[in-house]
mmCIF file of C-alpha atoms and ligand atoms in Angstrom:
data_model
loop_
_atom_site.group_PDB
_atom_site.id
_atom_site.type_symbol
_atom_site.label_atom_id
_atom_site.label_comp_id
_atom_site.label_asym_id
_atom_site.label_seq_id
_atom_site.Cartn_x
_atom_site.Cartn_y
_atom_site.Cartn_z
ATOM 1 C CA UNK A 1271 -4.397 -9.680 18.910
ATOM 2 C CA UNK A 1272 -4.516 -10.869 15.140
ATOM 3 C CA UNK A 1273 -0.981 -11.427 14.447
ATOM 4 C CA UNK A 1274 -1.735 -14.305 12.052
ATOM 5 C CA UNK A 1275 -2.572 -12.096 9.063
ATOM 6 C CA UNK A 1276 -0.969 -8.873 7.785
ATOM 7 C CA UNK A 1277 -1.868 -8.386 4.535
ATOM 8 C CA UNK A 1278 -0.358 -4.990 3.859
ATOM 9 C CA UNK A 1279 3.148 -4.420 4.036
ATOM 10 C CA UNK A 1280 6.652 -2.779 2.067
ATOM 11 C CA UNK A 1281 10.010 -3.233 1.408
ATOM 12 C CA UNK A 1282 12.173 -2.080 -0.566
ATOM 13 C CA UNK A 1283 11.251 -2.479 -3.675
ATOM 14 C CA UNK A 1284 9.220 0.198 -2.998
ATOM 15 C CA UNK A 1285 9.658 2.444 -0.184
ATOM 16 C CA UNK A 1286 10.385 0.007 2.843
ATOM 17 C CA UNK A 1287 13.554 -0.035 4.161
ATOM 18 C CA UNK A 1288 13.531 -3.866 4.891
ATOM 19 C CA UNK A 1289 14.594 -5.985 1.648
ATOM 20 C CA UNK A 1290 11.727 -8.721 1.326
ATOM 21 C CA UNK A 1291 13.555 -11.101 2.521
ATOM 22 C CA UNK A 1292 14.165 -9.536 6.054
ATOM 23 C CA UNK A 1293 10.301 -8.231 6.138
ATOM 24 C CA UNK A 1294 9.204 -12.153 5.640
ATOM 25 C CA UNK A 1295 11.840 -13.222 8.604
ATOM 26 C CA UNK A 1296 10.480 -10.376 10.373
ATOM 27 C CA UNK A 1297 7.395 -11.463 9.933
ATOM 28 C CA UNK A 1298 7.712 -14.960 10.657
ATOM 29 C CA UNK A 1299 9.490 -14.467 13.869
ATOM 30 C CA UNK A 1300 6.753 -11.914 15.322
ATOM 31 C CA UNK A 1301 3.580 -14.842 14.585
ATOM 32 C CA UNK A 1302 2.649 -13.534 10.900
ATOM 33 C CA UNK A 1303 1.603 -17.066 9.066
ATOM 34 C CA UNK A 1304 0.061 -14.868 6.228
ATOM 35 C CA UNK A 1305 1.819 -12.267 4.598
ATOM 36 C CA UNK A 1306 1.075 -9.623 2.073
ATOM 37 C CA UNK A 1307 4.041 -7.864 -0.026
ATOM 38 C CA UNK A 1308 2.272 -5.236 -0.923
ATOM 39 C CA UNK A 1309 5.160 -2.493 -2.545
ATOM 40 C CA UNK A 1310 3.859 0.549 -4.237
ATOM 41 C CA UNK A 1311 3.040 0.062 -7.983
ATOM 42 C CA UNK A 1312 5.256 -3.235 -8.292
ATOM 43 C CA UNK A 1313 5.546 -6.794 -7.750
ATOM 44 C CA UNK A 1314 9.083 -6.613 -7.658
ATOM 45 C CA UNK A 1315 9.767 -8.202 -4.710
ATOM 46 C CA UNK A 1316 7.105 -10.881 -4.433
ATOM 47 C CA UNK A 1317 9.472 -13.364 -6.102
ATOM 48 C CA UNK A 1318 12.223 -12.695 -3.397
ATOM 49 C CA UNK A 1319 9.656 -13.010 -0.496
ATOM 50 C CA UNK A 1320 7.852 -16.070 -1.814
ATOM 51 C CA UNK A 1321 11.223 -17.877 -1.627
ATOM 52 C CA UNK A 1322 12.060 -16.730 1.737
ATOM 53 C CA UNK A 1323 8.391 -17.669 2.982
ATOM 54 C CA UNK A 1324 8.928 -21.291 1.865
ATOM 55 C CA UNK A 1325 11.730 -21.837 3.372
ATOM 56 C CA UNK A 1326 10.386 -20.831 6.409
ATOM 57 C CA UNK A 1327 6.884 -22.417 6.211
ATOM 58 C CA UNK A 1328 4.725 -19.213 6.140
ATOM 59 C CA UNK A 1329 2.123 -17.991 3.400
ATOM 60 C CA UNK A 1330 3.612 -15.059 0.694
ATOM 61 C CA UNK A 1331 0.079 -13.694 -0.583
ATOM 62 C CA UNK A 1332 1.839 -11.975 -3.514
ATOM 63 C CA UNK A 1333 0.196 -8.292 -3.827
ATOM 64 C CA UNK A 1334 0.692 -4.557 -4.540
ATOM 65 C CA UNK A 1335 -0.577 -1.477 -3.287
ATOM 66 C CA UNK A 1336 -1.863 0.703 -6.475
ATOM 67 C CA UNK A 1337 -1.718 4.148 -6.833
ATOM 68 C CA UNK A 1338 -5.196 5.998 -8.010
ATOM 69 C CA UNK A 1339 -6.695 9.058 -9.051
ATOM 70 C CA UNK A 1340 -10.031 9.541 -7.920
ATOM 71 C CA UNK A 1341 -12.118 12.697 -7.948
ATOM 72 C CA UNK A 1342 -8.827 14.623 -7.880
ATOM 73 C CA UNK A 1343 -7.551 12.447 -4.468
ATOM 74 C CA UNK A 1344 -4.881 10.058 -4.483
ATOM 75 C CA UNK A 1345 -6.497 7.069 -3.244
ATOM 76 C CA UNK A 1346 -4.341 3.587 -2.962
ATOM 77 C CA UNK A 1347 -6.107 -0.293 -3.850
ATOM 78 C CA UNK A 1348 -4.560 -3.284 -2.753
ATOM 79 C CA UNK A 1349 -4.353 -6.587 -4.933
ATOM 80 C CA UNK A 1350 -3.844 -9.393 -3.349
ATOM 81 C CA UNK A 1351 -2.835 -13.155 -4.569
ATOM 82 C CA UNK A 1352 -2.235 -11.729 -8.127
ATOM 83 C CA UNK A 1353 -0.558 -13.737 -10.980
ATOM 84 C CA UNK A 1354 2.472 -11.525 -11.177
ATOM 85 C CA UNK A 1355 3.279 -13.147 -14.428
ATOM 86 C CA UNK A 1356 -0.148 -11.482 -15.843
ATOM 87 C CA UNK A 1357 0.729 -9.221 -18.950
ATOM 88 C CA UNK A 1358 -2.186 -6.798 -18.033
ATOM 89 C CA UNK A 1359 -1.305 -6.073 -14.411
ATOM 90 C CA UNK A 1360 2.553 -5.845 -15.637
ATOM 91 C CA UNK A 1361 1.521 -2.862 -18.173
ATOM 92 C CA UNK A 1362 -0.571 -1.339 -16.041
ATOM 93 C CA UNK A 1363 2.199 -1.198 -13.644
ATOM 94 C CA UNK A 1364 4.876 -0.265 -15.667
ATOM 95 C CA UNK A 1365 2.751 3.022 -17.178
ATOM 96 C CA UNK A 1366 2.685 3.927 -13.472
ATOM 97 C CA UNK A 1367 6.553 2.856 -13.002
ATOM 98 C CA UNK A 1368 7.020 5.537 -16.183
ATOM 99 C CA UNK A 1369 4.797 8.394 -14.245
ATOM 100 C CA UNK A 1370 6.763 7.944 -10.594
ATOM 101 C CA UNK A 1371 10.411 8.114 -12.970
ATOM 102 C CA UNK A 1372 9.790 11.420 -14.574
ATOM 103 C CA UNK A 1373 7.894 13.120 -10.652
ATOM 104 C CA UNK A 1374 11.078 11.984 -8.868
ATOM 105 C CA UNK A 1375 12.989 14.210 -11.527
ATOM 106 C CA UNK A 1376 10.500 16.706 -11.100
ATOM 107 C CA UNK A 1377 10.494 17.052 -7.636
ATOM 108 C CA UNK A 1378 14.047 17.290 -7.436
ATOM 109 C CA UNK A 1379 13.724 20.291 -9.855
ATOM 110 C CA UNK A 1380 11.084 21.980 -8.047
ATOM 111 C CA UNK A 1381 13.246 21.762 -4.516
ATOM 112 C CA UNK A 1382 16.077 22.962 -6.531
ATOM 113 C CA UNK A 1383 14.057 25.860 -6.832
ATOM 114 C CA UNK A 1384 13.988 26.020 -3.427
ATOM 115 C CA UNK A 1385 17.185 25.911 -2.527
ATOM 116 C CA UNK A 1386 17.908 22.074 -2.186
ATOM 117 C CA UNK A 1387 20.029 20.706 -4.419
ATOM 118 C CA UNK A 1388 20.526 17.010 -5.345
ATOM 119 C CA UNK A 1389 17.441 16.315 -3.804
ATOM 120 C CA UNK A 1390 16.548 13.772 -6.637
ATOM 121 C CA UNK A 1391 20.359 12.158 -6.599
ATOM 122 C CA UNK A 1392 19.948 11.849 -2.618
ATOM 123 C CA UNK A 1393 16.426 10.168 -3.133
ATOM 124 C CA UNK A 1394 17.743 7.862 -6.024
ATOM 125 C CA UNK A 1395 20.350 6.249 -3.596
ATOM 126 C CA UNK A 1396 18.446 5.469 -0.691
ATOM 127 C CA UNK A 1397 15.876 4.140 -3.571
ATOM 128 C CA UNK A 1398 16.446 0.861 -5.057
ATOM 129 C CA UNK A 1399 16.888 2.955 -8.323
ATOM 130 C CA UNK A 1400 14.023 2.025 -9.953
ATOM 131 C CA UNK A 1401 11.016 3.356 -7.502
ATOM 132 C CA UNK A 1402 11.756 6.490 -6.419
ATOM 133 C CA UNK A 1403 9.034 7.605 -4.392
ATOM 134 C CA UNK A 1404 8.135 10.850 -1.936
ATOM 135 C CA UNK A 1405 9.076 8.657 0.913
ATOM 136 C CA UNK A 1406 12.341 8.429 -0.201
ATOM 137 C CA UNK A 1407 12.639 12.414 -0.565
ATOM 138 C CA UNK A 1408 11.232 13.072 3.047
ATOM 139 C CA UNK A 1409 14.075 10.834 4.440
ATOM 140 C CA UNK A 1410 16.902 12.455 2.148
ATOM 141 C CA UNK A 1411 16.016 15.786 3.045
ATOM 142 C CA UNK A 1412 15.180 14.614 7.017
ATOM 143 C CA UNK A 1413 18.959 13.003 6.803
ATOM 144 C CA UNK A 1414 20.355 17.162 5.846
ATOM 145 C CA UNK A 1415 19.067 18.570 8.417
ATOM 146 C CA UNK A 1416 15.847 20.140 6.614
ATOM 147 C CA UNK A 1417 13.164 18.711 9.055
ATOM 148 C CA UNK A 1418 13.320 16.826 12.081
ATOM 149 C CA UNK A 1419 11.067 13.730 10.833
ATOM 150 C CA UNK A 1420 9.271 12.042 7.454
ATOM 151 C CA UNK A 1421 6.231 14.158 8.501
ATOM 152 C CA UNK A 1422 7.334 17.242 8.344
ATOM 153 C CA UNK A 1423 8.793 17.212 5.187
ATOM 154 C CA UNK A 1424 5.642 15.762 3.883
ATOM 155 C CA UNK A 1425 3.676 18.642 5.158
ATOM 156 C CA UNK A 1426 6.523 21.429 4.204
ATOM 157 C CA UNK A 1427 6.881 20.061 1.182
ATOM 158 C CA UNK A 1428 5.596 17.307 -0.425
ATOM 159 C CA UNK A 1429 1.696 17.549 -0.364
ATOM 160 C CA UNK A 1430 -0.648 19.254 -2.363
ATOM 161 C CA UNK A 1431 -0.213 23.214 -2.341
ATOM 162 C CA UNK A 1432 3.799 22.709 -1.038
ATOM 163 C CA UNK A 1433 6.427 23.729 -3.225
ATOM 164 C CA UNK A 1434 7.551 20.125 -3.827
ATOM 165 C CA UNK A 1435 4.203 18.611 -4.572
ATOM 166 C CA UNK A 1436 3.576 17.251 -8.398
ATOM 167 C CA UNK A 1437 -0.178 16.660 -9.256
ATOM 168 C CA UNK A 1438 -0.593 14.290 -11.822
ATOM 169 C CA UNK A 1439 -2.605 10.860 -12.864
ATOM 170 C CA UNK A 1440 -2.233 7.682 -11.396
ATOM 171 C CA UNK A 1441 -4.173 4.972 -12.489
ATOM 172 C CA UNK A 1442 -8.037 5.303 -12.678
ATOM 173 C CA UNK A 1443 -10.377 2.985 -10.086
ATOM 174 C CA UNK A 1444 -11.669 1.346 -13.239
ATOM 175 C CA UNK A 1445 -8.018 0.366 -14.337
ATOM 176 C CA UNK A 1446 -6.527 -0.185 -10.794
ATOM 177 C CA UNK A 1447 -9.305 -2.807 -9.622
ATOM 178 C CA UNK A 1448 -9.053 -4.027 -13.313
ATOM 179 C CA UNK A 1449 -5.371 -5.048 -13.244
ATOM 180 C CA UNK A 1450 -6.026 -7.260 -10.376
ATOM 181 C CA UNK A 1451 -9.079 -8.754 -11.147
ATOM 182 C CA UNK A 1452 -7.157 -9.486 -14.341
ATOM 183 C CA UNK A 1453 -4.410 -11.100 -12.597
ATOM 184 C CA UNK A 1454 -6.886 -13.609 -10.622
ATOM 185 C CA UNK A 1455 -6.839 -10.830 -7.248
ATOM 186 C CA UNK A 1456 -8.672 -9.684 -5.140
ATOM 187 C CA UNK A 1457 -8.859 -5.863 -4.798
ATOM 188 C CA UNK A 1458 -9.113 -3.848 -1.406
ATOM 189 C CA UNK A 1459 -9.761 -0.010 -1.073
ATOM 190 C CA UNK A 1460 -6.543 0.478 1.558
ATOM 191 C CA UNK A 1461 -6.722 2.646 4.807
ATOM 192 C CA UNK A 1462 -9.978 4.622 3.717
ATOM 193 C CA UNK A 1463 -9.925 6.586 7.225
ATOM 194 C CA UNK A 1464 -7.177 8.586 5.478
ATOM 195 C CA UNK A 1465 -8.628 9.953 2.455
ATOM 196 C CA UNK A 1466 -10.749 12.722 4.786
ATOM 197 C CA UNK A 1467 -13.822 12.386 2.875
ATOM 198 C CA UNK A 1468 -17.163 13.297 4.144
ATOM 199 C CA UNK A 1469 -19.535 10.072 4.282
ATOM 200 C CA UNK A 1470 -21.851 10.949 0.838
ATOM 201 C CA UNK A 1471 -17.773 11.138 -0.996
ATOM 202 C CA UNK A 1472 -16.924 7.554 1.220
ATOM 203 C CA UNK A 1473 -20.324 6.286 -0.122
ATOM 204 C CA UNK A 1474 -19.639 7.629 -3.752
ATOM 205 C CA UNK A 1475 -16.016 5.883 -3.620
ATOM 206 C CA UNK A 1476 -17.112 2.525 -1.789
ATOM 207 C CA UNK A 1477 -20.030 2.481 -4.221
ATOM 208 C CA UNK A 1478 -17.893 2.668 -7.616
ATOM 209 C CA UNK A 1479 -14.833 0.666 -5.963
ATOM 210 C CA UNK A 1480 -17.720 -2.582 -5.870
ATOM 211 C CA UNK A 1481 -19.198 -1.977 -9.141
ATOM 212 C CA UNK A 1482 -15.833 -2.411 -10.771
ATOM 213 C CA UNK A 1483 -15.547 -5.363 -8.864
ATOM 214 C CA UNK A 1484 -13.389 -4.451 -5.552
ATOM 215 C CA UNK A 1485 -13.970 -7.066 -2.925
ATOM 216 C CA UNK A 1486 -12.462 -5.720 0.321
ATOM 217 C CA UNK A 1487 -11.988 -2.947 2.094
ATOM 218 C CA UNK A 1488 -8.833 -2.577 4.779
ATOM 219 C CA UNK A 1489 -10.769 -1.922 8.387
ATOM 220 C CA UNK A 1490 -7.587 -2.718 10.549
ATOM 221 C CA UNK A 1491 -4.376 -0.500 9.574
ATOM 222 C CA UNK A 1492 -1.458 1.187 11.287
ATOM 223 C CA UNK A 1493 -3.316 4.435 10.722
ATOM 224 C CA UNK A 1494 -6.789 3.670 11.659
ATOM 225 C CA UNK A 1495 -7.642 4.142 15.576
ATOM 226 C CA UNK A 1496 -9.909 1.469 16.995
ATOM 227 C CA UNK A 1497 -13.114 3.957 16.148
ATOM 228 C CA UNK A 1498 -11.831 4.001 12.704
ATOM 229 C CA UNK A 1499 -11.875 0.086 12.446
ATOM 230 C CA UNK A 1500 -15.087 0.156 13.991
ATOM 231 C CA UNK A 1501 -16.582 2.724 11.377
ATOM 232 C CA UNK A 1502 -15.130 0.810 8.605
ATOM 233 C CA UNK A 1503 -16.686 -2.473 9.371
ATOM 234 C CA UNK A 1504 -20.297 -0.864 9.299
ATOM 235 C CA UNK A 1505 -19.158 0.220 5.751
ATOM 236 C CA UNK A 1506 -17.870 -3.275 5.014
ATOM 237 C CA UNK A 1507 -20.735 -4.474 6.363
ATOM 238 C CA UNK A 1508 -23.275 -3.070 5.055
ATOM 239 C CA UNK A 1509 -21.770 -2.216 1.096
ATOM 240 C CA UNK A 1510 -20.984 -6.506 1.794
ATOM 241 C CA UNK A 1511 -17.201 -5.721 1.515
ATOM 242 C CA UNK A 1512 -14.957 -8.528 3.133
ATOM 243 C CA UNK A 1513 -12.599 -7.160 5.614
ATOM 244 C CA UNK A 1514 -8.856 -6.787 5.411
ATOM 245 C CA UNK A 1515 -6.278 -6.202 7.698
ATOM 246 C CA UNK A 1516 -2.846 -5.129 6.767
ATOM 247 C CA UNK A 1517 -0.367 -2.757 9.155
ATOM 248 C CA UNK A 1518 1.416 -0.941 6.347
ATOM 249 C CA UNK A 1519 4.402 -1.726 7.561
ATOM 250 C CA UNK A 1520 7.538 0.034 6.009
ATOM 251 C CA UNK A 1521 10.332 -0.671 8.289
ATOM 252 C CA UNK A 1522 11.581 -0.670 12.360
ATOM 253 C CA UNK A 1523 12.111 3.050 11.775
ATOM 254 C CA UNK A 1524 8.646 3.464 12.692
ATOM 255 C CA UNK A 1525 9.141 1.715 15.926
ATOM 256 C CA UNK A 1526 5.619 2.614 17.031
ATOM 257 C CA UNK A 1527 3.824 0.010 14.275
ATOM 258 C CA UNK A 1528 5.469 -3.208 14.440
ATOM 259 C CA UNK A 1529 4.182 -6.810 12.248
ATOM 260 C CA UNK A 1530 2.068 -9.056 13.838
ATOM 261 C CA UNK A 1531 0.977 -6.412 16.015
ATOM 262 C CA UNK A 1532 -2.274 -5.769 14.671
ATOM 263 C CA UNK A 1533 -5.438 -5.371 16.969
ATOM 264 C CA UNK A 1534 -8.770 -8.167 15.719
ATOM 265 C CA UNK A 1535 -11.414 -7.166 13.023
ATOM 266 C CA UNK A 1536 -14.217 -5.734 14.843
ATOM 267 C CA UNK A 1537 -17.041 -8.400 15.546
ATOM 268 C CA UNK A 1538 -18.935 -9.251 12.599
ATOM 269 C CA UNK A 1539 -16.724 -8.522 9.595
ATOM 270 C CA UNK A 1540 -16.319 -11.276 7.188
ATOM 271 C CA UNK A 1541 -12.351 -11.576 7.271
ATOM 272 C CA UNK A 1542 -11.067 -11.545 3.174
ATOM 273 C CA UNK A 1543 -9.237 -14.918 4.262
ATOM 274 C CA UNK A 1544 -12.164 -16.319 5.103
ATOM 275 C CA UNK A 1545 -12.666 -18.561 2.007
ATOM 276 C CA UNK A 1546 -8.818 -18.986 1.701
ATOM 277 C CA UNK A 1547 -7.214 -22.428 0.808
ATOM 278 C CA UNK A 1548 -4.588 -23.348 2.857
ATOM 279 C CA UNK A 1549 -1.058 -22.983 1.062
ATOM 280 C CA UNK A 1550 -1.004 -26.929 0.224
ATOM 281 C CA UNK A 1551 -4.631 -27.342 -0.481
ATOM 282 C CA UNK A 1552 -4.300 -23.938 -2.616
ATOM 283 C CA UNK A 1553 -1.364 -25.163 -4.916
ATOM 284 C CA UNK A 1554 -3.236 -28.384 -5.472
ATOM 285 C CA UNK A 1555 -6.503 -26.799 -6.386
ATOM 286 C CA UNK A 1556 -4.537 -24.700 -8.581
ATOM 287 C CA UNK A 1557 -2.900 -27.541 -10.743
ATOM 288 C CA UNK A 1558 -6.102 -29.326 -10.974
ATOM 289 C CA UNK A 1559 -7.761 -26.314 -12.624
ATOM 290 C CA UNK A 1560 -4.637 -26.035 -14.728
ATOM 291 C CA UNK A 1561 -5.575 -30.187 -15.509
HETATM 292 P P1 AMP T 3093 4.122 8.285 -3.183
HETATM 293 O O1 AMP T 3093 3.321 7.071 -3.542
HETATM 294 O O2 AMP T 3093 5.511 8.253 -3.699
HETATM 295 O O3 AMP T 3093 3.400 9.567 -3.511
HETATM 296 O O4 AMP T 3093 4.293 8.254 -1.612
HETATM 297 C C1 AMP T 3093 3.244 7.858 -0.773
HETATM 298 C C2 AMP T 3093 3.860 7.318 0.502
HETATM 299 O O5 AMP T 3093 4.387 8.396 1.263
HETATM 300 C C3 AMP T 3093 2.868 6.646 1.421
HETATM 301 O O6 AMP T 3093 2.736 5.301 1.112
HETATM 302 C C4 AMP T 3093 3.533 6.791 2.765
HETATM 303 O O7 AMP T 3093 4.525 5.795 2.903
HETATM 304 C C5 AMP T 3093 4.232 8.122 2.637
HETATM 305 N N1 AMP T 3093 3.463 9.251 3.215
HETATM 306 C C6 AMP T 3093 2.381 9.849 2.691
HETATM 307 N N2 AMP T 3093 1.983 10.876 3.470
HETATM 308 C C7 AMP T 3093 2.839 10.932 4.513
HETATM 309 C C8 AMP T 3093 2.971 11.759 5.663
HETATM 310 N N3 AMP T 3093 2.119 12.768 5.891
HETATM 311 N N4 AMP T 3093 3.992 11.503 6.515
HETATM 312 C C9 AMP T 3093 4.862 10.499 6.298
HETATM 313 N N5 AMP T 3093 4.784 9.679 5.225
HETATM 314 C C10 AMP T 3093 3.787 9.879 4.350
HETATM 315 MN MN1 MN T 3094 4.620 4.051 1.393
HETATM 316 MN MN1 MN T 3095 -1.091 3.636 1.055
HETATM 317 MN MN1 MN T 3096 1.039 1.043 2.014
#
């Protein structure tokens, strides 16, 4: 068991259903010492959790899961420890912010079309209203009666080739791993057994995710099996990745993935904490580089 680190997780200031300040309590009472909030295309919660973390002694590694367009594939990059104050990262962000506001109103149009109404109003409210994502639709139209579970809908409707699916452009790898490295992160290619690409595409991805300067790749996830971990940290291993490990956590709905429940990096991975100051040691480094 590695229940010290997760360095992936949600809440609802993206599409969790735990506010950050339950997901850190969570967190802290299941073993987690390190924490990622890592919400979908915002930082909005880090502030929230950081306070929460303090007061109970753990470490808020303030992050975000990216959204990215590669070779016509959503693919998703984690930044972790990132200056949320950084102008670049915030911009980058908010284009994205802009994108997801104007899909959620399409997709509600395009399942009008289909026959469900206020799709986009029944999203909205169990949204924070500001990120409205498709998570939010698949449990709106799972509450009428439309599907019997968040998969479903995603595979009915949601994904590419369904009626409620909306292509469009997220960020590029370029910009994505950009914003973070901007921000003083570090940026990890997320859950890469889920992308289904053949090994030359992996190779292709892994290859241009390091030469824009992404540092880790995520071998232990709530959707990898163990053979995926152990495929990934080969990759890691031999493109010299560090490894992360983050569950993806979203909330107890999903009672089968639960924090601090998260099974070792495979032997010989270099762990992306493994050059980490502690919290105290960290802060002081920091203001004696700031003089
Ligand atoms: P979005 O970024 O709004 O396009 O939504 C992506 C999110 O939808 C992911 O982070 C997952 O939380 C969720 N998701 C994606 N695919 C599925 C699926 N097949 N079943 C359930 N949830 C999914
Ligand atoms: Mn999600
Ligand atoms: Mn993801
Ligand atoms: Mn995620």
């Amino acid at each position: 068991m590695n229940a010290s680190h997760d360095l992936h997780t949600h809440s609802t200031a993206s599409d969790g259903t735990l506010t950050p300040e339950a997901l850190v309590r969570r967190a802290a009472a299941a073993g987690v010492t390190v924490l990622a909030l890592t919400d979908h295309d915002t930082t909005a919660g880090v502030a929230d959790a950081v306070a929460v973390a303090q007061a109970l002694g753990i470490t808020l590694v303030p992050g975000a899961e990216i959204s990215v367009t590669w070779g016509a594939r959503t693919v998703h990059v984690v930044g972790l420890h990132l200056d949320i104050s950084h102008p670049v990262l915030q911009a980058g962000l908010a284009g994205l912010m802009t994108f997801r506001a104007w899909r959620a109103e399409e997709i509600g149009r395009r399942l009008a079309k289909q026959g469900i109404g206020q799709a986009y109003e029944g999203a909205k409210a169990l949204s924070n209203g500001t990120l409205i994502g498709r998570t939010h639709f698949a449990r709106f139209l799972v509450q009428q009666r439309l599907a019997l579970d968040t998969a479903e809908v995603f595979k009915r409707f949601l994904v590419s080739g369904k009626p409620g699916h909306v292509a469009g452009q997220w960020a590029t790898l370029d910009a994505a791993v950009g914003w973070i490295r901007a921000a003083g992160g570090q940026a990890v290619l997320a859950h890469p057994a889920r992308y289904g690409l053949t090994r030359t595409r992996m190779l292709t991805l892994l290859g241009e995710f390091r030469e824009h300067g992404g540092v880790g790749l995520e071998v232990v996830t709530g959707s990898h099996s163990r053979d995926d971990a152990f495929n990934f940290a080969r990759h890691a291993r031999e493109q010299r990745l560090l490894a992360s490990a983050g569950s993806d956590y979203h909330g107890p709905e999903h009672p089968w993935l639960e924090l601090g429940r998260l099974p070792p990096l495979p032997e010989g991975c270099t762990p992306i904490w493994h050059d980490w100051l502690e919290p105290a040691v960290r802060s002081h480094a920091l203001l004696a580089a700031s003089g």
